[in-house]
Short mmCIF file of C-alpha atoms and ligand atoms in Angstrom, two decimals:
data_model
loop_
_atom_site.label_atom_id
_atom_site.label_comp_id
_atom_site.label_asym_id
_atom_site.label_seq_id
_atom_site.Cartn_x
_atom_site.Cartn_y
_atom_site.Cartn_z
CA MET W 98 0.00 0.00 0.00
CA SER W 99 1.26 3.52 -0.75
CA GLU W 100 2.06 5.99 2.02
CA PRO W 101 -1.18 7.83 2.95
CA LEU W 102 -1.20 11.44 1.73
CA LEU W 103 -2.23 12.68 5.14
CA SER W 104 0.53 10.99 7.11
CA GLY W 105 2.56 13.47 9.15
CA LYS W 106 0.09 16.27 8.37
CA VAL W 107 -2.58 17.89 10.50
CA TYR W 108 -5.96 17.19 8.92
CA LEU W 109 -8.65 19.52 10.25
CA ASP W 110 -11.15 19.35 7.41
CA TYR W 111 -13.43 16.55 8.63
CA ASN W 112 -16.56 18.47 7.63
CA ALA W 113 -15.38 18.18 4.01
CA THR W 114 -14.70 14.48 4.44
CA SER W 115 -13.57 12.39 7.37
CA LYS W 116 -10.47 10.23 7.45
CA VAL W 117 -11.76 6.71 6.83
CA ARG W 118 -11.92 4.67 10.03
CA PRO W 119 -9.89 1.43 10.21
CA GLU W 120 -13.10 -0.42 11.12
CA ALA W 121 -14.65 0.80 7.85
CA ILE W 122 -11.60 -0.18 5.78
CA ASP W 123 -11.73 -3.63 7.34
CA ALA W 124 -15.47 -4.05 6.68
CA ILE W 125 -15.11 -2.80 3.08
CA THR W 126 -12.20 -5.14 2.41
CA ARG W 127 -14.02 -8.12 3.89
CA ALA W 128 -17.13 -7.39 1.79
CA LEU W 129 -15.10 -6.99 -1.40
CA VAL W 130 -13.21 -10.21 -0.78
CA ALA W 131 -16.41 -12.11 0.08
CA GLY W 132 -18.25 -10.85 -3.03
CA GLY W 133 -21.84 -11.94 -3.74
CA ASN W 134 -24.96 -10.14 -4.91
CA PRO W 135 -27.47 -9.61 -2.06
CA SER W 136 -30.32 -10.58 -4.42
CA SER W 137 -28.82 -14.02 -5.15
CA VAL W 138 -30.25 -16.93 -3.22
CA HIS W 139 -27.03 -18.98 -2.99
CA ALA W 140 -24.60 -18.87 -0.08
CA ALA W 141 -22.53 -15.92 -1.38
CA GLY W 142 -25.72 -13.93 -2.02
CA ARG W 143 -27.11 -14.70 1.42
CA ALA W 144 -23.83 -13.60 3.03
CA ALA W 145 -23.88 -10.31 1.08
CA ARG W 146 -27.53 -9.77 2.13
CA ALA W 147 -26.55 -10.37 5.77
CA THR W 148 -23.76 -7.78 5.41
CA VAL W 149 -26.22 -5.19 4.07
CA GLU W 150 -28.81 -5.90 6.77
CA THR W 151 -26.24 -5.76 9.57
CA ALA W 152 -25.13 -2.37 8.28
CA ARG W 153 -28.76 -1.22 8.04
CA ALA W 154 -29.23 -1.96 11.75
CA GLU W 155 -25.96 -0.18 12.60
CA VAL W 156 -26.90 2.95 10.64
CA ALA W 157 -30.42 2.90 12.13
CA ALA W 158 -28.91 2.76 15.64
CA LEU W 159 -26.92 5.94 14.95
CA VAL W 160 -30.18 7.92 14.75
CA GLY W 161 -32.52 5.87 16.97
CA ALA W 162 -34.50 4.45 14.03
CA GLU W 163 -35.78 1.01 13.10
CA PRO W 164 -33.66 -0.75 10.44
CA ALA W 165 -36.69 -0.83 8.10
CA ALA W 166 -36.65 2.98 8.04
CA VAL W 167 -33.23 3.06 6.32
CA THR W 168 -32.88 3.33 2.53
CA PHE W 169 -29.31 3.11 1.26
CA LEU W 170 -28.38 5.58 -1.47
CA SER W 171 -25.29 7.13 -3.06
CA GLY W 172 -24.76 9.83 -0.41
CA GLY W 173 -26.19 12.86 1.34
CA THR W 174 -27.03 14.63 -1.90
CA GLU W 175 -29.23 11.79 -3.10
CA ALA W 176 -30.84 11.49 0.33
CA ASP W 177 -31.81 15.17 0.29
CA ALA W 178 -33.16 14.81 -3.25
CA LEU W 179 -35.19 11.68 -2.42
CA ALA W 180 -36.79 13.45 0.55
CA ILE W 181 -37.74 16.59 -1.38
CA ASP W 182 -38.93 14.72 -4.48
CA SER W 183 -40.96 12.31 -2.32
CA ALA W 184 -42.62 15.19 -0.46
CA ILE W 185 -43.58 16.79 -3.77
CA ALA W 186 -44.96 13.47 -5.03
CA ASP W 187 -46.92 13.27 -1.76
CA GLY W 188 -48.72 16.50 -2.57
CA VAL W 189 -46.53 19.16 -1.02
CA CYS W 190 -46.52 22.24 -3.23
CA ARG W 191 -44.58 24.70 -1.14
CA LEU W 192 -40.87 24.49 -0.32
CA ILE W 193 -39.51 26.32 2.70
CA ILE W 194 -35.75 25.96 3.04
CA GLY W 195 -33.39 27.27 5.69
CA ALA W 196 -31.17 30.13 4.49
CA THR W 197 -28.01 28.20 5.36
CA GLU W 198 -28.96 24.83 3.86
CA HIS W 199 -26.38 22.89 1.86
CA GLU W 200 -26.48 23.12 -1.96
CA ALA W 201 -27.84 19.56 -2.05
CA VAL W 202 -31.09 20.88 -0.53
CA ARG W 203 -31.08 24.32 -2.07
CA GLU W 204 -30.38 23.26 -5.68
CA THR W 205 -32.85 20.35 -5.48
CA ALA W 206 -35.52 22.73 -4.22
CA LEU W 207 -34.74 25.29 -6.94
CA ALA W 208 -34.75 22.61 -9.65
CA SER W 209 -38.22 21.40 -8.60
CA GLY W 210 -39.95 24.21 -10.44
CA LEU W 211 -42.02 25.04 -7.34
CA ALA W 212 -41.76 28.36 -5.55
CA VAL W 213 -39.02 28.26 -2.92
CA GLU W 214 -39.30 30.37 0.23
CA VAL W 215 -36.07 31.04 2.12
CA TRP W 216 -36.41 30.76 5.88
CA PRO W 217 -34.16 33.40 7.46
CA VAL W 218 -31.58 32.89 10.19
CA ASP W 219 -30.36 35.30 12.87
CA GLY W 220 -26.83 36.62 13.39
CA ASN W 221 -25.81 33.32 15.01
CA GLY W 222 -27.17 31.29 12.11
CA LEU W 223 -30.25 30.01 14.00
CA ALA W 224 -33.46 29.59 11.98
CA ASP W 225 -36.17 32.08 12.90
CA LEU W 226 -39.07 30.06 14.37
CA GLU W 227 -41.44 33.02 14.54
CA TRP W 228 -40.96 33.56 10.82
CA LEU W 229 -41.77 29.87 10.26
CA ALA W 230 -44.91 29.99 12.41
CA ALA W 231 -46.15 33.02 10.47
CA ALA W 232 -45.26 31.48 7.10
CA LEU W 233 -47.13 28.26 7.96
CA SER W 234 -50.22 30.05 9.24
CA ASP W 235 -51.70 30.07 5.76
CA GLY W 236 -50.99 28.64 2.35
CA PRO W 237 -50.84 25.13 0.93
CA ARG W 238 -49.11 22.10 2.48
CA ALA W 239 -45.35 22.65 2.76
CA ILE W 240 -42.09 20.80 3.20
CA GLY W 241 -39.70 22.56 5.55
CA CYS W 242 -36.00 21.75 5.14
CA LEU W 243 -33.81 22.47 8.14
CA MET W 244 -30.34 21.01 8.58
CA LEU W 245 -29.51 19.65 12.02
CA ALA W 246 -26.04 21.21 11.97
CA ASN W 247 -24.42 23.58 9.53
CA ASN W 248 -21.38 22.40 7.56
CA GLU W 249 -19.48 25.70 7.90
CA THR W 250 -20.31 27.01 11.36
CA GLY W 251 -21.45 23.81 13.10
CA VAL W 252 -24.51 25.70 14.38
CA ILE W 253 -27.19 23.27 15.61
CA GLN W 254 -30.71 24.21 14.55
CA PRO W 255 -33.87 24.05 16.73
CA VAL W 256 -35.19 21.09 14.77
CA THR W 257 -37.57 19.75 17.43
CA GLU W 258 -39.36 23.10 17.69
CA ALA W 259 -39.48 23.46 13.90
CA ALA W 260 -40.86 19.92 13.54
CA ALA W 261 -43.70 20.71 15.95
CA LEU W 262 -44.69 23.75 13.90
CA VAL W 263 -44.48 21.92 10.57
CA ARG W 264 -46.50 18.96 11.91
CA ALA W 265 -49.19 21.22 13.34
CA ALA W 266 -49.56 22.68 9.86
CA GLY W 267 -49.79 19.17 8.32
CA GLY W 268 -46.45 19.54 6.53
CA TRP W 269 -43.27 17.46 6.13
CA LEU W 270 -39.99 18.29 7.87
CA HIS W 271 -36.82 17.14 6.17
CA VAL W 272 -33.64 17.24 8.23
CA ASP W 273 -30.21 17.12 6.62
CA ALA W 274 -28.25 15.46 9.43
CA VAL W 275 -25.17 14.82 7.27
CA GLN W 276 -22.88 16.98 9.44
CA ALA W 277 -24.51 16.27 12.80
CA ALA W 278 -24.34 12.47 12.63
CA GLY W 279 -21.62 10.97 14.78
CA LYS W 280 -20.88 14.37 16.35
CA ILE W 281 -23.99 14.78 18.51
CA SER W 282 -26.47 12.17 19.62
CA ILE W 283 -29.50 11.95 17.31
CA ASP W 284 -32.94 10.43 17.85
CA ILE W 285 -35.20 10.81 14.82
CA ASN W 286 -38.33 10.29 16.93
CA GLY W 287 -37.32 12.86 19.51
CA LEU W 288 -36.55 15.34 16.73
CA GLY W 289 -39.92 14.69 15.07
CA ALA W 290 -38.33 14.70 11.61
CA ASP W 291 -40.21 13.06 8.76
CA THR W 292 -37.03 12.32 6.82
CA LEU W 293 -33.37 12.53 7.78
CA ALA W 294 -30.35 12.48 5.43
CA LEU W 295 -27.01 10.83 6.29
CA SER W 296 -23.71 10.43 4.46
CA ALA W 297 -21.08 7.77 5.24
CA HIS W 298 -18.00 9.83 4.40
CA LYS W 299 -18.73 12.43 7.08
CA ILE W 300 -18.58 9.82 9.86
CA GLY W 301 -15.50 7.87 8.77
CA GLY W 302 -17.08 5.63 6.15
CA PRO W 303 -16.43 5.65 2.40
CA GLN W 304 -17.54 8.33 -0.08
CA GLY W 305 -20.46 7.54 -2.38
CA VAL W 306 -22.84 5.96 0.12
CA GLY W 307 -25.52 7.50 2.31
CA ALA W 308 -29.01 6.88 3.58
CA LEU W 309 -32.40 8.45 3.93
CA ILE W 310 -34.17 7.58 7.18
CA ALA W 311 -37.96 7.78 7.01
CA GLY W 312 -40.18 8.63 9.95
CA PRO W 313 -43.61 6.96 10.27
CA ARG W 314 -45.47 9.65 8.29
CA ALA W 315 -43.11 9.85 5.32
CA ARG W 316 -44.15 8.20 2.06
CA LEU W 317 -41.07 7.78 -0.11
CA THR W 318 -41.33 7.62 -3.88
CA ARG W 319 -39.38 5.32 -6.18
CA GLN W 320 -36.52 7.18 -7.87
CA LEU W 321 -34.89 4.52 -10.03
CA HIS W 322 -36.74 1.80 -11.90
CA GLY W 323 -35.24 -1.65 -12.30
CA GLY W 324 -34.67 -4.67 -10.10
CA GLY W 325 -36.59 -3.27 -7.13
CA GLN W 326 -33.76 -3.20 -4.58
CA GLU W 327 -34.17 -1.21 -1.34
CA ARG W 328 -37.87 -2.14 -1.05
CA GLY W 329 -38.49 -0.91 -4.58
CA LEU W 330 -37.30 2.61 -3.77
CA ARG W 331 -33.89 2.48 -5.38
CA SER W 332 -33.18 -0.14 -7.97
CA GLY W 333 -29.63 -1.22 -8.73
CA THR W 334 -27.37 -3.79 -7.11
CA GLU W 335 -26.48 -2.51 -3.65
CA ASN W 336 -23.02 -1.03 -3.01
CA VAL W 337 -22.34 -3.86 -0.56
CA ALA W 338 -18.77 -2.87 0.32
CA GLY W 339 -19.69 0.80 0.74
CA ILE W 340 -22.71 -0.09 2.86
CA ALA W 341 -20.57 -2.43 5.01
CA GLY W 342 -18.11 0.46 5.55
CA PHE W 343 -20.99 2.80 6.40
CA GLY W 344 -22.31 0.35 9.01
CA ALA W 345 -18.90 -0.15 10.60
CA ALA W 346 -18.33 3.62 10.70
CA ALA W 347 -21.75 4.16 12.30
CA ARG W 348 -20.98 1.60 15.02
CA ALA W 349 -17.61 3.23 15.72
CA ALA W 350 -19.17 6.71 15.68
CA ILE W 351 -21.65 5.72 18.40
CA ARG W 352 -18.77 4.33 20.49
CA ASP W 353 -16.64 7.49 19.95
CA LEU W 354 -19.36 10.06 20.63
CA PRO W 355 -18.13 10.96 24.15
CA ALA W 356 -14.56 11.48 22.87
CA LEU W 357 -15.77 13.66 20.02
CA THR W 358 -17.94 15.73 22.37
CA ALA W 359 -14.86 16.32 24.52
CA GLN W 360 -13.08 17.96 21.56
CA ALA W 361 -15.06 21.12 22.28
CA VAL W 362 -12.47 21.92 24.96
CA TRP W 363 -9.58 21.79 22.43
CA ARG W 364 -11.65 23.64 19.83
CA ASP W 365 -12.50 26.40 22.33
CA ALA W 366 -8.86 26.71 23.40
CA LEU W 367 -7.92 27.35 19.76
CA ALA W 368 -10.79 29.83 19.40
CA ARG W 369 -9.45 31.80 22.38
CA ARG W 370 -5.93 31.94 20.90
CA LEU W 371 -7.20 33.12 17.50
CA SER W 372 -9.63 35.60 19.08
CA MET W 373 -6.73 37.25 20.90
CA ALA W 374 -5.24 37.91 17.47
CA GLY W 375 -8.49 39.49 16.25
CA ALA W 376 -10.48 36.54 14.91
CA ILE W 377 -14.27 36.50 15.31
CA VAL W 378 -16.02 33.19 15.99
CA LEU W 379 -19.11 32.75 13.83
CA GLY W 380 -22.15 31.24 15.51
CA GLU W 381 -20.55 31.58 18.93
CA GLY W 382 -23.87 32.47 20.57
CA ALA W 383 -25.60 29.31 19.32
CA PRO W 384 -25.24 25.63 20.24
CA ARG W 385 -22.57 24.19 17.93
CA LEU W 386 -21.01 20.88 16.95
CA PRO W 387 -18.13 20.14 19.34
CA GLN W 388 -15.45 19.86 16.64
CA THR W 389 -16.24 22.73 14.27
CA LEU W 390 -14.77 26.22 14.43
CA CYS W 391 -15.58 28.93 11.91
CA VAL W 392 -13.56 32.11 12.35
CA SER W 393 -13.20 35.28 10.37
CA THR W 394 -10.19 37.56 10.61
CA ALA W 395 -10.19 40.99 8.97
CA ASP W 396 -7.22 41.46 6.57
CA PHE W 397 -6.50 37.71 6.44
CA ALA W 398 -8.28 36.41 3.35
CA SER W 399 -9.76 32.91 3.52
CA ASP W 400 -7.78 31.58 0.55
CA LEU W 401 -4.53 32.98 1.95
CA GLN W 402 -5.19 31.30 5.30
CA VAL W 403 -5.91 27.97 3.64
CA MET W 404 -2.83 28.12 1.37
CA THR W 405 -0.43 29.29 4.08
CA LEU W 406 -1.54 26.59 6.49
CA ASP W 407 -1.47 23.97 3.75
CA LEU W 408 2.17 24.80 2.96
CA ALA W 409 2.93 24.19 6.65
CA GLY W 410 1.11 20.82 6.59
CA VAL W 411 -2.17 21.89 8.20
CA MET W 412 -5.36 21.32 6.20
CA ILE W 413 -8.42 23.47 6.83
CA SER W 414 -10.98 24.93 4.45
CA ALA W 415 -12.18 28.32 3.34
CA GLY W 416 -15.63 29.36 4.45
CA ALA W 417 -15.89 30.78 0.96
CA ALA W 418 -16.33 28.41 -1.94
CA CYS W 419 -13.84 28.49 -4.78
CA THR W 420 -15.15 27.69 -8.24
CA SER W 421 -13.00 28.02 -11.38
CA GLY W 422 -10.32 29.95 -9.53
CA LYS W 423 -12.74 32.61 -8.25
CA VAL W 424 -13.50 32.77 -4.55
CA LYS W 425 -17.22 33.19 -3.85
CA PRO W 426 -18.34 34.60 -0.50
CA SER W 427 -19.90 32.05 1.84
CA ARG W 428 -23.70 32.05 1.45
CA THR W 429 -24.09 30.82 5.03
CA ILE W 430 -22.16 33.74 6.46
CA GLU W 431 -23.96 36.22 4.22
CA ALA W 432 -27.31 34.80 5.37
CA MET W 433 -26.22 35.41 8.97
CA GLY W 434 -25.89 39.10 8.06
CA HIS W 435 -22.08 39.07 8.10
CA ALA W 436 -21.34 39.67 4.41
CA ASP W 437 -18.32 41.71 5.51
CA LEU W 438 -16.78 38.57 7.07
CA ALA W 439 -17.60 36.15 4.28
CA LEU W 440 -14.29 36.38 2.39
CA THR W 441 -12.10 36.17 5.47
CA SER W 442 -13.66 33.17 7.16
CA VAL W 443 -12.20 29.68 7.49
CA ARG W 444 -13.58 26.43 8.84
CA ILE W 445 -11.47 24.22 11.07
CA SER W 446 -13.06 20.83 11.77
CA GLY W 447 -11.76 17.84 13.71
CA GLY W 448 -12.90 14.25 13.79
CA TRP W 449 -12.36 10.78 15.19
CA ALA W 450 -8.55 10.77 14.66
CA THR W 451 -7.89 14.36 15.76
CA SER W 452 -5.61 14.87 18.77
CA GLU W 453 -5.26 17.85 21.08
CA ASN W 454 -1.88 18.44 19.49
CA ASP W 455 -3.52 18.88 16.06
CA TRP W 456 -5.60 21.78 17.38
CA ILE W 457 -2.53 23.28 19.10
CA ARG W 458 -0.35 22.94 15.99
CA CYS W 459 -3.05 24.56 13.86
CA GLY W 460 -3.08 27.50 16.27
CA ASP W 461 0.74 27.79 16.28
CA ILE W 462 0.95 27.83 12.47
CA TRP W 463 -2.01 30.19 12.09
CA LEU W 464 -0.65 32.68 14.63
CA GLU W 465 2.82 32.61 13.02
CA ALA W 466 1.31 33.22 9.57
CA HIS W 467 -0.90 36.01 10.86
CA ALA W 468 2.01 37.72 12.63
CA ARG W 469 4.22 37.40 9.51
CA LEU W 470 1.52 38.98 7.39
CA ALA W 471 1.06 41.86 9.83
CA ALA W 472 4.85 42.46 9.91
CA ARG W 473 4.98 42.47 6.07
CA ARG W 474 2.14 44.97 5.93
CA ARG W 475 3.82 47.19 8.53
CA SER W 476 7.12 47.23 6.66
CA ALA W 477 5.33 47.95 3.36
CA ALA W 478 3.41 50.89 4.90
N1 PLP P 703 -25.52 18.02 3.31
C1 PLP P 703 -24.53 18.59 4.00
C2 PLP P 703 -24.87 19.44 5.18
C3 PLP P 703 -23.20 18.41 3.62
O1 PLP P 703 -22.23 19.00 4.32
C4 PLP P 703 -22.93 17.60 2.49
C5 PLP P 703 -21.54 17.40 2.03
O2 PLP P 703 -20.69 18.27 2.16
C6 PLP P 703 -24.00 17.01 1.81
C7 PLP P 703 -25.28 17.24 2.24
C8 PLP P 703 -23.78 16.14 0.61
O3 PLP P 703 -23.36 14.85 0.99
P1 PLP P 703 -22.62 13.89 -0.04
O4 PLP P 703 -21.25 14.45 -0.26
O5 PLP P 703 -22.59 12.55 0.61
O6 PLP P 703 -23.44 13.88 -1.28
#
């Protein structure tokens, strides 16, 4: 095997994708070596089916659901799309989406052809429940889409309260829990969500596999026609190895939840160091994921921060998205009313393999880079 790219480096970009857990690599390898099509009735097929069903129970356990509520798909994007398309097929004709939702939700909603109403957030990134109550007080049946935790800021949304409002209005609440899973404890019934999206690669499983979890009221609609796999909802031979890796990652994520929660202490220590150098923590006044830090620093552009840290072996990401060489301001931060901070924000996110030293090293490198930049500016002035 070749030397892993990340070896010797500090990887703090788990919200982009997690390092794959050894348990997942082991489960994937075993499934690939075993082979077998879960639809075949012979021994190899039955073993592959058992692998898929074990993983279904493991993924269900991550969110307090019954295994039968889990539909395996290609990732979080497909899970969001299946939820929104199913709600529309179920008669919903109004789409209400949180202002800081991921593109997977936003673009699916916009592509539906239905009118999309954007549900505002406050300065901390929290969805405005009064706005929702007023919006639901009249009009046709709606689907509300509210992520459990934001990918950039880690802000945790008041999903339970939103679900109560949407239910009272006879609507459907879809929750993108892609970033929250494995980082905070989740119970789909307690949340009151009708559908919940998950992605394996955010919890230490492989890329290209995810799941939609359906609550008791949700009626999912078939997306792909064919052999009728996944209870007729998604035809195509199951990604057995990917699903096995997803299940193993889910089991490990449940086990590691207390350790991940404890990372908030290391994250907050870094936040204090950066704040002393002028950084502002976004979403600081809201409940947040324990391992996500989004900071903005005037005069220290996001792309410069990312590149400088990368050269020193520390990987983080820009709050702003970069497409075809042009940096776009972060929509999430703009929606929070901080357009002025959108091009100077970065996201630092830990995960299952992150040590305290990783957070400290990130702070050391960042502070050195920031001080060097300030000295250069002073001597140029
Ligand atoms: N939803 C959120 C909040 C995400 O952060 C992501 C990925 O970044 C997705 C959905 C899409 O998931 P996937 O990459 O598995 O399609």
